Coordinates of C-alpha atoms in Angstrom, one line a residue:
Chain X
M1 CA -10.2 -8.9 -13.9
A2 CA -10.9 -12.6 -13.9
Q3 CA -8.2 -14.8 -12.6
T4 CA -8.1 -17.7 -15.0
T5 CA -4.6 -19.0 -14.6
Q6 CA -5.3 -20.5 -11.2
T7 CA -8.4 -22.4 -12.2
E8 CA -7.6 -23.5 -15.7
A9 CA -7.6 -27.2 -15.9
L10 CA -4.4 -28.6 -17.4
P11 CA -4.1 -31.8 -19.4
S12 CA -3.0 -34.6 -17.0
H13 CA 0.4 -35.1 -18.6
E14 CA 1.4 -31.4 -18.1
E15 CA 2.4 -29.7 -15.0
A16 CA 2.4 -26.0 -14.5
V17 CA 5.8 -24.9 -13.1
Y18 CA 5.3 -21.2 -13.5
R19 CA 2.1 -19.2 -13.2
R20 CA 0.9 -15.8 -12.1
P21 CA 0.6 -15.6 -8.3
A22 CA -2.9 -15.1 -6.9
A23 CA -1.6 -11.9 -5.3
L24 CA -1.2 -10.3 -8.7
T25 CA -4.1 -9.1 -10.8
E26 CA -4.2 -9.8 -14.5
T27 CA -3.6 -6.1 -15.2
Q28 CA -0.7 -5.5 -17.6
M29 CA 2.0 -3.5 -15.9
R30 CA 3.1 -0.2 -17.3
Y31 CA 6.8 -0.6 -16.5
C32 CA 9.5 -0.1 -19.2
P33 CA 11.3 -3.1 -20.8
G34 CA 14.1 -4.3 -18.6
C35 CA 13.0 -2.5 -15.5
T36 CA 13.1 -4.7 -12.3
H37 CA 9.8 -3.4 -10.8
G38 CA 8.0 -6.4 -12.4
T39 CA 10.3 -8.9 -10.8
A40 CA 9.9 -7.2 -7.4
H41 CA 6.1 -7.2 -7.7
R42 CA 6.2 -10.9 -8.6
L43 CA 8.4 -11.8 -5.6
I44 CA 6.2 -9.9 -3.2
A45 CA 3.1 -11.6 -4.6
E46 CA 4.7 -15.0 -4.4
V47 CA 5.7 -14.5 -0.8
L48 CA 2.2 -13.2 0.2
D49 CA 0.6 -16.3 -1.4
E50 CA 3.2 -18.6 0.2
L51 CA 2.7 -17.2 3.7
E52 CA -1.1 -17.2 3.1
L53 CA -1.2 -13.5 3.8
T54 CA -2.8 -12.2 0.6
D55 CA -6.3 -12.0 2.0
R56 CA -5.1 -10.0 5.0
T57 CA -2.9 -7.6 3.1
V58 CA -3.3 -3.9 2.4
A59 CA -0.8 -2.6 -0.2
I60 CA 0.2 1.0 -0.1
A61 CA 1.1 2.4 -3.5
T62 CA 3.2 5.6 -3.4
V63 CA 4.2 8.1 -6.0
G64 CA 6.6 7.4 -8.8
C65 CA 6.8 4.7 -11.5
S66 CA 5.0 2.3 -9.1
V67 CA 2.1 4.7 -8.5
Y68 CA -0.2 2.1 -10.1
A69 CA 0.8 -0.7 -7.8
Y70 CA -2.7 -0.7 -6.5
E71 CA -3.8 -2.0 -9.8
Y72 CA -1.2 -4.8 -9.8
F73 CA -1.5 -6.3 -6.3
N74 CA -4.6 -8.4 -5.9
T75 CA -5.1 -7.1 -2.4
D76 CA -6.9 -4.2 -0.7
S77 CA -4.8 -1.2 -1.7
V78 CA -4.5 2.5 -0.7
Q79 CA -2.7 5.1 -2.8
A80 CA -0.7 7.5 -0.7
A81 CA 0.7 11.0 -1.2
H82 CA 4.3 11.3 -2.2
G83 CA 6.6 10.1 0.6
R84 CA 3.8 9.5 3.1
G85 CA 3.4 5.7 2.6
P86 CA 4.7 4.7 6.0
A87 CA 2.4 7.1 7.8
V88 CA -0.6 5.9 5.9
A89 CA 0.5 2.3 6.6
T90 CA 0.8 3.1 10.3
G91 CA -2.7 4.6 10.3
I92 CA -4.1 1.4 8.8
K93 CA -2.0 -0.9 11.0
R94 CA -3.1 0.9 14.2
T95 CA -6.8 0.7 13.3
S96 CA -6.7 -2.7 11.7
P97 CA -3.9 -4.6 13.6
D98 CA -4.7 -8.0 12.1
S99 CA -3.9 -6.7 8.6
I100 CA -0.6 -7.1 6.9
V101 CA 0.4 -3.7 5.6
F102 CA 3.2 -2.9 3.2
T103 CA 4.5 0.1 1.3
Y104 CA 6.1 0.0 -2.1
Q105 CA 8.4 3.0 -2.5
G106 CA 11.0 4.2 -4.8
D107 CA 14.1 6.2 -3.8
G108 CA 12.6 9.5 -4.6
D109 CA 9.5 8.7 -2.5
L110 CA 11.3 7.2 0.4
A111 CA 14.7 8.8 0.6
A112 CA 13.9 12.3 -0.6
I113 CA 10.4 13.5 0.3
G114 CA 9.5 10.7 2.6
L115 CA 12.6 10.3 4.7
S116 CA 11.0 11.5 7.9
E117 CA 8.0 9.1 7.7
V118 CA 10.2 6.0 7.1
I119 CA 12.6 6.8 9.9
H120 CA 9.9 7.5 12.5
S121 CA 8.0 4.4 11.5
A122 CA 11.1 2.4 12.1
Q123 CA 11.8 4.2 15.3
R124 CA 8.4 3.3 16.6
G125 CA 9.0 -0.3 15.7
E126 CA 5.8 -0.1 13.6
C127 CA 4.8 -3.6 12.4
I128 CA 4.7 -2.7 8.7
T129 CA 6.9 -3.8 5.8
V130 CA 8.6 -1.4 3.4
L131 CA 9.8 -2.5 0.0
F132 CA 12.3 0.1 -1.1
L133 CA 13.2 0.1 -4.8
N134 CA 16.5 2.0 -5.2
N135 CA 17.4 2.7 -8.8
A136 CA 19.4 5.9 -8.1
V137 CA 17.1 8.1 -10.2
F138 CA 13.6 9.7 -10.3
G139 CA 12.0 7.5 -13.1
M140 CA 8.5 8.8 -13.6
T141 CA 9.5 12.5 -13.8
R142 CA 12.1 11.8 -16.4
G143 CA 15.4 10.9 -14.8
Q144 CA 16.3 13.5 -12.3
M145 CA 18.9 13.1 -9.5
A146 CA 17.7 11.2 -6.5
P147 CA 19.3 11.1 -3.0
T148 CA 20.7 7.7 -4.0
T149 CA 22.3 8.8 -7.3
L150 CA 25.9 7.7 -7.4
V151 CA 28.7 10.2 -7.4
G152 CA 29.5 11.0 -10.9
Q153 CA 26.3 9.6 -12.3
R154 CA 24.7 11.7 -15.0
T155 CA 21.0 12.4 -14.7
T156 CA 18.7 15.0 -16.2
T157 CA 19.5 17.4 -13.4
T158 CA 23.2 16.5 -13.0
P159 CA 24.3 16.7 -16.6
Q160 CA 27.9 16.7 -15.6
G161 CA 27.5 13.9 -13.1
R162 CA 26.6 14.1 -9.4
D163 CA 29.2 16.4 -7.7
P164 CA 29.5 15.6 -4.0
K165 CA 30.6 19.1 -3.3
L166 CA 27.4 20.5 -4.8
E167 CA 24.9 17.7 -4.3
G168 CA 26.3 15.6 -1.5
T169 CA 26.8 11.8 -1.4
P170 CA 24.5 8.9 -2.0
M171 CA 22.0 8.3 0.8
M172 CA 22.5 4.9 2.5
I173 CA 19.1 4.1 3.8
C174 CA 19.8 0.6 5.3
E175 CA 22.9 1.9 7.1
M176 CA 20.9 4.8 8.5
L177 CA 18.1 2.5 9.8
S178 CA 20.4 -0.3 11.0
G179 CA 21.0 1.1 14.5
I180 CA 17.3 1.5 15.3
P181 CA 16.0 -0.9 18.0
G182 CA 12.5 -1.1 16.5
V183 CA 13.8 -2.6 13.3
A184 CA 13.1 -6.4 13.1
Y185 CA 14.3 -7.2 9.7
L186 CA 16.5 -5.1 7.4
A187 CA 18.3 -6.2 4.2
R188 CA 19.6 -4.9 0.9
E189 CA 19.2 -7.2 -2.1
T190 CA 19.1 -7.0 -5.8
M191 CA 17.6 -9.0 -8.7
I192 CA 20.3 -9.3 -11.4
D193 CA 20.6 -13.1 -11.7
P194 CA 18.9 -16.2 -10.4
K195 CA 20.9 -16.3 -7.2
T196 CA 20.2 -12.7 -6.3
V197 CA 16.5 -13.0 -7.2
A198 CA 16.3 -16.0 -4.8
D199 CA 18.1 -14.1 -2.1
A200 CA 15.7 -11.1 -2.6
R201 CA 12.8 -13.5 -2.4
R202 CA 14.1 -14.9 0.9
S203 CA 14.6 -11.5 2.4
I204 CA 11.1 -10.3 1.3
K205 CA 9.6 -13.4 2.9
K206 CA 11.5 -12.8 6.2
A207 CA 10.4 -9.2 6.2
F208 CA 6.7 -10.2 5.9
Q209 CA 7.2 -13.0 8.4
A210 CA 8.6 -10.4 10.8
Q211 CA 5.4 -8.4 10.5
A212 CA 3.2 -11.5 10.8
D213 CA 5.2 -12.4 14.0
G214 CA 4.6 -8.9 15.4
A215 CA 8.4 -8.5 15.7
G216 CA 8.6 -4.9 14.5
F217 CA 9.5 -2.8 11.5
S218 CA 10.9 -4.5 8.4
L219 CA 12.4 -3.1 5.2
V220 CA 14.0 -4.7 2.2
E221 CA 16.0 -2.4 -0.1
L222 CA 16.0 -3.7 -3.7
V223 CA 18.8 -2.3 -5.8
S224 CA 17.0 -1.9 -9.1
S225 CA 17.5 -0.9 -12.7
C226 CA 16.2 2.0 -14.8
P227 CA 17.3 1.3 -18.3
A228 CA 15.2 4.2 -19.6
W229 CA 17.0 6.9 -17.6
W230 CA 20.3 5.2 -17.3
H231 CA 20.3 5.2 -21.1
K232 CA 21.4 1.6 -21.1
S233 CA 20.0 -1.7 -22.5
P234 CA 18.3 -4.0 -20.0
L235 CA 21.4 -6.2 -19.9
E236 CA 23.8 -3.3 -19.6
S237 CA 21.7 -2.1 -16.8
L238 CA 22.1 -5.3 -14.8
H239 CA 25.8 -5.2 -15.4
W240 CA 25.9 -1.6 -14.2
I241 CA 24.1 -2.7 -11.0
R242 CA 26.7 -5.4 -10.5
D243 CA 29.7 -3.2 -11.3
E244 CA 28.7 0.3 -10.0
M245 CA 25.6 0.2 -7.8
L246 CA 26.6 -2.7 -5.6
T247 CA 30.0 -1.1 -4.9
Q248 CA 28.1 1.8 -3.4
Y249 CA 25.3 -0.3 -2.0
P250 CA 26.7 -3.6 -0.8
L251 CA 24.2 -6.5 -0.4
K252 CA 23.7 -7.4 3.2
V253 CA 21.3 -8.6 5.8
F254 CA 21.6 -5.8 8.4
V255 CA 19.1 -6.9 11.0
D256 CA 17.4 -10.3 11.3
Y257 CA 15.2 -10.7 14.4
K258 CA 15.6 -14.5 14.2
R259 CA 19.4 -14.5 13.9
Q260 CA 21.3 -15.5 17.0
D261 CA 24.1 -13.1 17.6
Chain J
M1 CA -17.0 23.3 33.4
M2 CA -14.4 22.5 30.8
T3 CA -12.3 24.3 28.3
G4 CA -13.1 24.3 24.6
N5 CA -10.2 22.1 23.9
V6 CA -11.3 19.4 26.3
A7 CA -14.9 19.7 25.2
T8 CA -13.8 19.1 21.6
A9 CA -11.8 16.0 22.6
E10 CA -14.6 14.7 24.8
G11 CA -17.2 15.4 22.0
A12 CA -15.1 13.2 19.7
I13 CA -14.8 10.4 22.2
A14 CA -18.5 10.6 23.0
A15 CA -19.2 10.3 19.2
G16 CA -17.2 7.0 19.1
C17 CA -13.9 8.4 17.9
R18 CA -11.1 6.0 19.1
Y19 CA -8.2 7.2 17.0
F20 CA -6.3 10.4 17.3
F21 CA -3.1 11.5 15.6
G22 CA -1.5 14.8 16.2
Y23 CA 1.6 17.0 16.6
P24 CA 2.0 19.6 19.3
I25 CA 1.1 23.2 18.6
T26 CA -0.3 26.0 20.8
P27 CA -3.2 26.9 21.4
Q28 CA -4.7 23.4 21.1
N29 CA -2.4 21.2 23.2
D30 CA -5.1 20.3 25.6
I31 CA -6.8 18.2 22.9
P32 CA -3.9 15.7 22.5
R33 CA -3.2 15.8 26.2
Y34 CA -6.8 14.7 26.9
M35 CA -6.8 12.2 24.1
S36 CA -3.5 10.6 25.2
E37 CA -4.9 10.1 28.6
Q38 CA -8.4 8.9 27.6
L39 CA -8.1 6.8 24.5
P40 CA -5.8 4.0 25.7
Q41 CA -8.3 3.4 28.6
I42 CA -11.1 2.7 26.2
G43 CA -9.4 0.6 23.6
G44 CA -8.4 3.5 21.4
V45 CA -5.1 4.7 20.0
Y46 CA -3.3 8.0 20.6
L47 CA -0.2 8.5 18.5
Q48 CA 2.0 11.6 18.5
A49 CA 3.2 12.0 14.9
E50 CA 6.6 13.5 13.9
S51 CA 4.9 16.3 12.0
E52 CA 1.6 17.5 10.8
L53 CA 2.4 15.9 7.4
A54 CA 2.6 12.6 9.2
S55 CA -0.5 13.4 11.4
I56 CA -2.8 13.9 8.4
N57 CA -1.5 10.9 6.6
L58 CA -1.9 8.7 9.7
V59 CA -5.5 10.0 9.6
Y60 CA -5.7 9.2 5.9
G61 CA -4.6 5.6 6.6
A62 CA -7.0 5.2 9.6
A63 CA -9.8 6.8 7.6
S64 CA -9.3 4.3 4.8
T65 CA -10.3 1.5 7.2
G66 CA -13.6 3.2 8.0
A67 CA -12.6 4.2 11.5
Y68 CA -13.8 7.4 13.3
V69 CA -10.5 9.3 13.3
M70 CA -9.5 12.9 14.3
T71 CA -6.6 15.2 14.3
S72 CA -6.3 18.7 15.7
S73 CA -3.9 21.5 15.1
S74 CA -3.6 25.3 14.7
S75 CA -3.0 27.5 11.7
P76 CA 0.6 26.8 10.7
G77 CA 0.0 23.1 11.3
I78 CA -3.1 23.1 9.2
S79 CA -1.1 24.7 6.4
L80 CA 1.1 21.6 6.5
M81 CA -2.0 19.3 6.5
Q82 CA -3.4 20.8 3.3
E83 CA -1.9 18.2 1.1
G84 CA -3.4 15.4 3.2
L85 CA -6.8 17.2 3.3
S86 CA -6.8 17.3 -0.5
Y87 CA -6.0 13.5 -0.6
L88 CA -8.8 12.8 1.9
L89 CA -11.2 14.8 -0.4
G90 CA -10.0 13.1 -3.5
A91 CA -10.1 9.6 -2.0
E92 CA -13.6 10.4 -0.6
L93 CA -12.5 9.6 3.0
P94 CA -14.2 11.1 6.1
A95 CA -12.2 12.5 8.9
V96 CA -12.5 15.3 11.5
V97 CA -9.9 18.0 11.6
V98 CA -9.9 20.7 14.3
N99 CA -8.2 24.0 13.6
M100 CA -7.9 26.3 16.7
V101 CA -6.9 29.3 14.7
R102 CA -4.1 31.7 15.8
G103 CA -2.8 34.9 14.4
G104 CA -0.9 34.7 11.1
P105 CA 0.5 34.7 8.5
G106 CA 3.8 32.9 9.1
L107 CA 4.6 31.8 12.6
G108 CA 2.3 34.7 13.7
N109 CA 1.3 34.4 17.4
I110 CA -0.9 32.3 19.6
A111 CA -3.7 34.8 20.0
P112 CA -7.2 34.2 18.7
A113 CA -7.8 34.9 15.1
Q114 CA -10.2 34.0 12.2
S115 CA -7.7 34.3 9.4
D116 CA -8.0 30.7 8.2
Y117 CA -11.5 31.1 6.8
W118 CA -10.4 30.9 3.2
L119 CA -8.0 28.0 4.1
S120 CA -10.8 26.0 5.4
T121 CA -13.7 26.9 3.1
R122 CA -11.8 27.5 -0.2
G123 CA -8.3 26.0 -0.1
A124 CA -8.1 22.8 2.0
G125 CA -5.3 21.8 -0.4
H126 CA -5.2 21.7 -4.1
G127 CA -8.1 20.6 -6.3
D128 CA -11.7 21.6 -6.5
F129 CA -13.0 21.6 -2.9
G130 CA -12.9 22.8 0.6
C131 CA -14.0 21.0 3.8
L132 CA -17.4 20.9 5.4
T133 CA -16.8 23.5 8.0
F134 CA -18.4 24.1 11.4
T135 CA -17.8 27.4 13.2
P136 CA -18.9 26.9 16.9
D137 CA -19.0 30.0 19.2
S138 CA -19.0 28.3 22.6
V139 CA -17.6 25.4 24.5
Q140 CA -20.9 23.6 24.4
E141 CA -21.1 24.1 20.6
L142 CA -17.5 22.9 20.1
Y143 CA -18.6 19.7 21.9
D144 CA -21.9 19.3 19.9
C145 CA -20.3 20.1 16.5
T146 CA -17.4 17.7 17.1
Y147 CA -19.9 15.0 18.3
D148 CA -21.9 15.4 15.1
A149 CA -19.0 15.8 12.7
F150 CA -18.1 12.1 12.6
E151 CA -21.5 10.9 11.5
I152 CA -21.9 13.7 9.0
G153 CA -18.4 13.1 7.6
H154 CA -19.3 9.4 7.1
K155 CA -22.7 10.2 5.6
Y156 CA -21.2 12.3 2.8
R157 CA -17.7 10.8 2.7
L158 CA -16.1 14.2 3.3
P159 CA -13.5 15.6 5.7
V160 CA -15.1 17.9 8.3
M161 CA -13.2 20.9 9.7
I162 CA -14.0 22.3 13.2
L163 CA -13.0 25.9 12.8
G164 CA -12.4 27.3 16.3
D165 CA -9.9 29.9 17.6
A166 CA -7.5 30.3 20.5
M167 CA -10.1 32.0 22.6
I168 CA -12.9 29.4 22.5
A169 CA -10.3 26.7 22.7
N170 CA -9.1 27.9 26.0
M171 CA -12.0 29.5 27.8
S172 CA -14.0 27.4 30.3
E173 CA -17.8 27.1 30.2
A174 CA -20.4 24.8 31.6
T175 CA -21.0 22.0 29.1
R176 CA -23.8 19.5 28.9
L177 CA -22.3 16.1 28.0
R178 CA -24.0 13.2 26.2
E179 CA -23.4 9.6 27.0
R180 CA -20.3 8.2 25.3
R181 CA -21.3 6.2 22.3
E182 CA -19.5 3.0 21.1
P183 CA -17.6 3.2 17.8
P184 CA -19.6 1.9 14.8
T185 CA -19.1 -1.9 14.4
Q186 CA -20.3 -2.0 10.8
M187 CA -17.5 -0.9 8.5
P188 CA -18.5 1.0 5.4
E189 CA -18.5 -0.9 2.1
W190 CA -15.5 1.1 0.8
A191 CA -13.2 0.4 3.8
V192 CA -10.0 -1.5 3.4
G193 CA -8.5 -4.0 5.8
G194 CA -7.7 -7.1 3.9
R195 CA -10.1 -8.9 1.5
R196 CA -11.2 -11.4 4.2
N197 CA -13.4 -14.3 3.2
G198 CA -12.7 -13.7 -0.5
R199 CA -14.7 -10.5 -0.9
P200 CA -13.6 -8.4 -3.9
R201 CA -10.6 -6.2 -3.2
R202 CA -11.1 -2.6 -2.4
V203 CA -8.9 0.4 -3.5
V204 CA -8.7 3.8 -1.8
N205 CA -7.3 6.1 -4.4
S206 CA -7.3 9.7 -5.7
L207 CA -5.4 9.1 -9.0
W208 CA -7.6 9.2 -12.1
T209 CA -5.5 9.8 -15.2
D210 CA -8.5 9.1 -17.4
V211 CA -9.9 12.7 -17.3
P212 CA -13.6 12.0 -17.8
V213 CA -13.4 9.6 -14.8
M214 CA -11.7 12.3 -12.7
E215 CA -14.5 14.7 -13.8
A216 CA -17.1 12.1 -12.8
V217 CA -15.5 11.7 -9.4
N218 CA -15.5 15.5 -8.9
L219 CA -19.2 15.7 -9.9
R220 CA -19.9 12.9 -7.4
I221 CA -18.1 14.8 -4.6
A222 CA -19.9 18.1 -5.6
E223 CA -23.2 16.3 -5.4
R224 CA -22.4 15.3 -1.8
F225 CA -21.6 18.9 -1.0
R226 CA -25.0 19.9 -2.5
Q227 CA -26.8 17.3 -0.4
A228 CA -24.9 18.4 2.7
A229 CA -26.0 22.0 2.0
Q230 CA -29.6 20.9 1.9
E231 CA -29.4 18.8 5.1
Q232 CA -26.7 20.2 7.3
T233 CA -26.7 24.0 7.0
R234 CA -26.8 25.5 10.5
W235 CA -27.2 29.0 11.8
E236 CA -28.4 31.0 14.7
E237 CA -30.3 34.3 14.8
Y238 CA -30.1 36.6 17.8
G239 CA -31.6 40.0 18.8
D240 CA -34.3 42.3 17.5
D241 CA -37.1 40.9 15.3
R242 CA -37.4 44.1 13.4
P243 CA -33.8 45.2 13.1
D244 CA -32.3 48.3 11.4
I245 CA -28.8 46.7 11.5
L246 CA -28.0 43.1 10.6
F247 CA -24.8 42.0 12.1
T248 CA -23.2 38.9 10.9
A249 CA -20.3 37.1 12.5
Y250 CA -19.1 33.6 13.4
G251 CA -17.2 32.0 16.3
I252 CA -15.7 34.3 18.8
S253 CA -16.7 37.4 16.8
A254 CA -20.4 36.4 17.2
R255 CA -20.0 36.2 21.0
I256 CA -18.7 39.7 21.0
C257 CA -21.5 40.8 18.7
K258 CA -24.2 39.4 21.0
T259 CA -22.9 41.6 23.9
A260 CA -22.7 44.6 21.6
I261 CA -26.3 44.0 20.3
D262 CA -27.6 43.8 23.9
R263 CA -25.9 47.1 24.8
L264 CA -27.1 48.8 21.5
A265 CA -30.6 47.7 22.4
D266 CA -30.3 49.5 25.7
E267 CA -29.3 52.6 23.7
G268 CA -32.4 52.2 21.5
L269 CA -30.7 50.8 18.4
R270 CA -32.4 47.7 16.9
A271 CA -29.9 45.1 15.8
R272 CA -29.9 41.4 14.9
L273 CA -27.1 38.9 14.6
L274 CA -27.1 36.2 11.9
R275 CA -24.5 33.7 12.9
P276 CA -23.5 30.8 10.6
I277 CA -22.7 27.6 12.6
T278 CA -21.7 26.1 9.3
V279 CA -19.8 28.2 6.8
R280 CA -19.5 25.4 4.3
P281 CA -22.3 24.9 3.5
F282 CA -23.0 28.6 4.0
P283 CA -26.5 29.6 5.2
T284 CA -27.4 31.7 2.2
D285 CA -31.2 31.6 2.7
P286 CA -31.5 33.6 5.9
F287 CA -29.1 36.2 4.5
A288 CA -31.3 36.5 1.4
R289 CA -34.3 36.8 3.7
W290 CA -32.9 39.6 5.9
A291 CA -30.9 41.5 3.3
G292 CA -33.9 43.5 2.0
Q293 CA -35.3 44.3 5.4
V294 CA -32.5 46.1 7.1
E295 CA -30.8 49.5 6.6
R296 CA -27.3 48.2 6.8
I297 CA -25.4 44.9 7.0
V298 CA -22.3 44.8 9.1
C299 CA -19.8 42.0 9.0
V300 CA -17.6 41.6 12.1
E301 CA -14.6 39.3 11.8
H302 CA -11.1 38.9 13.1
S303 CA -9.5 38.7 9.7
M304 CA -8.8 41.2 6.9
G305 CA -12.2 40.5 5.2
Q306 CA -12.5 36.8 4.3
F307 CA -15.8 35.8 5.7
I308 CA -17.4 39.0 4.3
E309 CA -17.0 37.5 0.8
D310 CA -19.5 34.8 1.4
V311 CA -21.8 37.3 3.1
R312 CA -21.6 39.6 0.0
L313 CA -22.5 36.6 -2.2
S314 CA -25.6 36.0 -0.2
V315 CA -27.2 39.4 0.2
D316 CA -28.4 40.1 -3.3
C317 CA -25.8 42.8 -4.0
R318 CA -26.7 44.9 -1.0
P319 CA -23.7 46.7 0.5
V320 CA -21.9 45.0 3.4
E321 CA -19.7 47.0 5.8
L322 CA -16.7 45.5 7.5
I323 CA -15.6 45.8 11.1
S324 CA -12.4 43.8 11.7
R325 CA -9.2 43.5 13.6
T326 CA -6.4 41.2 12.6
G327 CA -3.1 39.6 13.8
G328 CA -4.6 38.2 17.0
V329 CA -6.1 41.5 18.3
L330 CA -9.5 40.8 19.8
M331 CA -12.2 43.5 19.7
T332 CA -14.2 44.4 22.8
P333 CA -18.0 44.9 22.5
E334 CA -17.3 48.5 23.1
E335 CA -15.1 48.7 20.1
V336 CA -17.7 47.1 17.9
I337 CA -20.3 49.6 19.3
A338 CA -18.1 52.6 18.7
R339 CA -17.2 51.5 15.2
T340 CA -20.9 50.8 14.4
R341 CA -21.7 54.3 15.6
E342 CA -19.0 55.6 13.2
L343 CA -20.6 53.7 10.3
I344 CA -24.0 55.2 11.2
A345 CA -22.6 58.7 11.4
S346 CA -20.6 58.6 8.2

């Protein structure tokens, strides 16, 4: 689709303070009202533009609500099989090392079916960036339990709430990856108010910068909302992130290759 | 002299393949060994994956950049790759996948078998297609087929399977090598790698929720299979020009048949071998030609009767008899001769 927002002439007395990033297409996203996928997409696109990486980037869309990410990012894109994003990204990065390659994965894709691929990519110190959207539920398939579902959280497949005796405890991806030497940047962020959105943006930027610097593997976990399958309003969902999700998943920069220890 | 495994790896390198991703499994381990030694010396990449699931998806990623890329495995590993094969087909990406077949099902054994015929030609994952499939019967032919597979895969934008077995993978034969070719420098017009210089963005994808579009994609892929059938079908014929018996076999079974046919000729029995070198596309024409001219058609395979289905579909409803062993047991020419005599006597 044509990009008009970037080229439209504005009257001299007006100044655009907010416009669609060049790294996003004009395609209307299919996300539910109140879902934070849209915010995450925008932050990634802004960062790619700001770092002038958009023309070098290959986006990997995975399987889940974000399966159509290849229609939203205005970059070369590859749609990957469920969970295999980091392997596909590695294949691209190894044959096209000048490219900037990122995967966009939900908690079902990354933490359930794709756990092996993400861990081994990190272990290899693969110069790719992973955006990990954790909303504690399988969204697209109608709200089933995910590895990241909170203890006691009701889902379609844990109608009485997740019982740790039966279904185990929430999977802490950042904590699992934090001890791996190949990881250059690793952070958990959220997007529930202007401050956390700004923090998330900063971490996403550092993650892509790490890749551009050839420093190694980078991953940003974004604690996200799913109003539809949490059965909450968009605002209640943000409150639930603040009160419940962040207790289980504390925000933290785990690894920063530029930080002096 | 080189083994079939090494010839396969060298054939790939000679064709310009510089990217190999794999996971260890017997009886094909000499392919990754050779690749891990050679590729870094010539500017290529060898990467050992954490599983066959990862291998085939590394291949998928590399293939999406237009690179000549290969993986190799054996039966249980190929089962794990089926998902990725389906995605390669759906996304119209070329890649070369080698299957040195071993006895199955399950963990089976590491002995030569041909029990993955259906897997390769019918069920390379879910969806409507199999792979283009070569069935070499010698070390030389492993080399030649692998060499050709990359260009053919790119021409039709289809994954190509080299369907070998534990025997031809590990036997040594004299092999004539070609000069190593450089990888293609011109990337195809569908390859991703960053938009660069403002060209329109490219998408590699197999998701088509608009069903008429999905149908159109499938018809486009089917058309490429049809073209490949016209241009790439290969077979060999061996033995008597006026045969009473037409043997048909591929791969290691064909080698055994050739010896059996020579010995049967000494005993005064006129026999001919029709050996497909590609089984998808299947050489239906020579089968149709010979079917009416022989007294019996005998299919020799090391599986329970998979290959014979394609033979039966190609011989104008003439009866086809099966001589087979399974589970990794390899027939001797003597066994083929004895069982042929039994068929004649019955």
